[in-house]
Amino acid sequence: MKHIDTTNMCGHLHRKLFAPDGEYRTIREQIETDPTLMAVVRSRQLHIYRNGKKVLVLAGKSAPQIIREDKLTELL
């Protein structure tokens, strides 16, 4: 299981990821279990990569930014 580094993460995004009823809880679970996914915090947002290619950017207050169609984006 991978650990998502929450240093410098937006508080709103942190709640959406880690709260039991958070909007992005299922995405966090996928990141932690899928070895092809990697998540990096940049500019207080969570950038998600699959096999080295950016797929999705999650921010706290604004809408998620879909970079590429992926099975992960279907969870939104």
Coordinates of N, CA and C in Angstrom, one line a residue:
M1 N 0.8 -1.2 0.0 CA 0.0 0.0 0.0 C 0.9 1.2 0.0
K2 N 0.6 2.2 -0.9 CA 1.3 3.4 -1.0 C 0.7 4.5 0.0
H3 N 1.6 5.4 0.4 CA 1.2 6.4 1.3 C 1.2 7.7 0.4
I4 N 0.1 8.5 0.6 CA 0.1 9.8 -0.1 C 0.6 10.9 0.8
D5 N 1.7 11.6 0.4 CA 2.3 12.6 1.2 C 1.4 13.8 1.2
T6 N 0.9 14.2 2.4 CA 0.0 15.3 2.5 C 0.6 16.6 2.9
T7 N 2.0 16.7 2.9 CA 2.7 17.9 3.1 C 2.3 18.9 2.0
N8 N 2.0 20.1 2.4 CA 1.6 21.2 1.5 C 0.4 21.0 0.7
M9 N -0.5 20.1 1.2 CA -1.8 19.8 0.5 C -2.8 20.8 1.0
C10 N -3.7 21.3 0.2 CA -4.8 22.1 0.5 C -5.7 21.4 1.6
G11 N -6.1 22.1 2.6 CA -7.0 21.6 3.6 C -8.3 21.0 3.1
H12 N -8.9 21.7 2.1 CA -10.1 21.2 1.5 C -9.9 19.9 0.8
L13 N -8.8 19.8 0.1 CA -8.5 18.6 -0.7 C -8.2 17.5 0.3
H14 N -7.5 17.8 1.4 CA -7.2 16.8 2.4 C -8.5 16.1 3.0
R15 N -9.5 17.0 3.3 CA -10.8 16.5 3.8 C -11.5 15.6 2.7
K16 N -11.5 16.1 1.5 CA -12.1 15.3 0.4 C -11.5 14.0 0.2
L17 N -10.2 13.8 0.4 CA -9.5 12.6 0.2 C -9.6 11.6 1.4
F18 N -9.5 12.2 2.6 CA -9.4 11.3 3.8 C -10.6 11.2 4.7
A19 N -11.6 12.0 4.5 CA -12.8 11.9 5.3 C -13.6 10.6 4.9
P20 N -14.2 10.0 5.9 CA -15.0 8.7 5.5 C -16.0 9.0 4.5
D21 N -16.6 10.2 4.4 CA -17.6 10.4 3.4 C -17.1 11.4 2.3
G22 N -15.8 11.5 2.2 CA -15.2 12.4 1.2 C -15.4 12.1 -0.2
E23 N -15.5 13.1 -1.1 CA -15.8 12.9 -2.5 C -14.7 12.1 -3.2
Y24 N -13.5 12.2 -2.8 CA -12.4 11.6 -3.5 C -11.8 10.3 -2.8
R25 N -12.6 9.8 -1.8 CA -12.1 8.7 -1.0 C -11.9 7.5 -1.9
T26 N -12.7 7.2 -2.9 CA -12.5 6.0 -3.8 C -11.3 6.2 -4.6
I27 N -11.0 7.4 -5.0 CA -9.8 7.7 -5.8 C -8.6 7.4 -5.0
R28 N -8.6 7.9 -3.7 CA -7.5 7.7 -2.8 C -7.2 6.2 -2.6
E29 N -8.3 5.4 -2.5 CA -8.2 4.0 -2.3 C -7.5 3.3 -3.6
Q30 N -7.9 3.8 -4.7 CA -7.3 3.3 -6.0 C -5.9 3.6 -6.1
I31 N -5.5 4.8 -5.7 CA -4.1 5.2 -5.7 C -3.3 4.3 -4.8
E32 N -3.8 4.0 -3.6 CA -3.1 3.3 -2.6 C -2.9 1.8 -3.0
T33 N -3.8 1.3 -3.8 CA -3.8 -0.2 -4.1 C -3.2 -0.5 -5.5
D34 N -3.3 0.5 -6.5 CA -2.9 0.2 -7.9 C -1.4 0.6 -8.0
P35 N -0.6 -0.4 -8.4 CA 0.8 -0.1 -8.5 C 1.2 0.8 -9.7
T36 N 0.3 1.0 -10.7 CA 0.6 1.8 -11.8 C 0.3 3.3 -11.6
L37 N -0.4 3.6 -10.5 CA -0.7 5.0 -10.2 C 0.3 5.6 -9.2
M38 N 0.6 6.9 -9.4 CA 1.4 7.7 -8.6 C 0.8 9.0 -8.3
A39 N 0.8 9.5 -7.1 CA 0.3 10.8 -6.8 C 1.3 11.7 -6.2
V40 N 1.3 13.0 -6.6 CA 2.3 13.9 -6.2 C 1.6 15.2 -5.9
V41 N 1.9 15.8 -4.7 CA 1.3 17.1 -4.4 C 2.2 18.2 -5.0
R42 N 1.6 19.1 -5.8 CA 2.3 20.2 -6.4 C 1.3 21.4 -6.3
S43 N 1.8 22.5 -5.8 CA 1.0 23.8 -5.7 C -0.3 23.5 -5.0
R44 N -0.2 22.7 -3.9 CA -1.4 22.4 -3.0 C -2.4 21.5 -3.7
Q45 N -2.2 21.0 -4.9 CA -3.1 20.2 -5.6 C -2.5 18.8 -5.7
L46 N -3.3 17.8 -6.0 CA -2.8 16.4 -6.1 C -2.8 16.1 -7.6
H47 N -1.6 15.8 -8.1 CA -1.4 15.4 -9.5 C -1.3 13.9 -9.6
I48 N -2.1 13.2 -10.4 CA -2.1 11.8 -10.4 C -1.6 11.3 -11.8
Y49 N -0.7 10.3 -11.7 CA 0.0 9.8 -13.0 C -0.3 8.3 -13.1
R50 N -0.5 7.8 -14.3 CA -0.5 6.4 -14.5 C 0.6 6.1 -15.5
N51 N 1.5 5.2 -15.1 CA 2.7 4.8 -15.9 C 3.4 6.0 -16.4
G52 N 3.6 7.1 -15.6 CA 4.4 8.2 -15.9 C 3.7 9.3 -16.7
K53 N 2.4 9.1 -17.1 CA 1.6 10.1 -17.8 C 0.5 10.7 -16.9
K54 N 0.4 12.0 -16.9 CA -0.6 12.7 -16.1 C -2.0 12.3 -16.5
V55 N -2.8 12.0 -15.6 CA -4.2 11.6 -15.9 C -5.2 12.6 -15.3
L56 N -4.9 13.1 -14.1 CA -5.9 13.9 -13.4 C -5.2 14.8 -12.4
V57 N -5.9 16.0 -12.2 CA -5.4 16.9 -11.2 C -6.6 17.2 -10.3
L58 N -6.4 17.0 -9.0 CA -7.5 17.3 -8.0 C -7.1 18.5 -7.2
A59 N -8.0 19.4 -7.0 CA -7.8 20.6 -6.2 C -8.9 20.6 -5.1
G60 N -8.7 21.5 -4.1 CA -9.6 21.5 -3.0 C -11.0 22.1 -3.3
K61 N -11.0 23.3 -3.8 CA -12.3 24.0 -4.0 C -12.7 24.0 -5.5
S62 N -11.8 23.9 -6.4 CA -12.2 23.9 -7.8 C -12.5 22.5 -8.3
A63 N -13.1 22.4 -9.5 CA -13.4 21.1 -10.1 C -12.2 20.3 -10.5
P64 N -12.2 19.0 -10.5 CA -11.1 18.2 -11.0 C -10.8 18.5 -12.4
Q65 N -9.5 18.4 -12.8 CA -9.1 18.7 -14.1 C -8.7 17.3 -14.7
I66 N -9.4 16.9 -15.7 CA -9.2 15.6 -16.4 C -8.2 15.9 -17.5
I67 N -7.0 15.2 -17.5 CA -6.0 15.4 -18.5 C -6.2 14.4 -19.6
R68 N -6.4 13.1 -19.2 CA -6.5 12.0 -20.1 C -7.7 11.1 -19.6
E69 N -8.4 10.5 -20.6 CA -9.5 9.6 -20.2 C -8.8 8.4 -19.6
D70 N -9.3 7.9 -18.5 CA -8.8 6.8 -17.7 C -9.9 6.2 -16.9
K71 N -9.7 5.0 -16.5 CA -10.7 4.3 -15.6 C -10.8 5.0 -14.3
L72 N -9.8 5.7 -13.9 CA -9.8 6.5 -12.6 C -10.8 7.7 -12.7
T73 N -10.8 8.3 -13.9 CA -11.7 9.5 -14.0 C -13.2 9.1 -14.0
E74 N -13.5 7.8 -14.2 CA -14.9 7.3 -14.1 C -15.4 7.3 -12.7
L75 N -14.5 7.4 -11.7 CA -14.9 7.4 -10.3 C -15.3 8.7 -9.8
L76 N -15.1 9.8 -10.6 CA -15.5 11.1 -10.2 C -17.0 11.3 -10.3

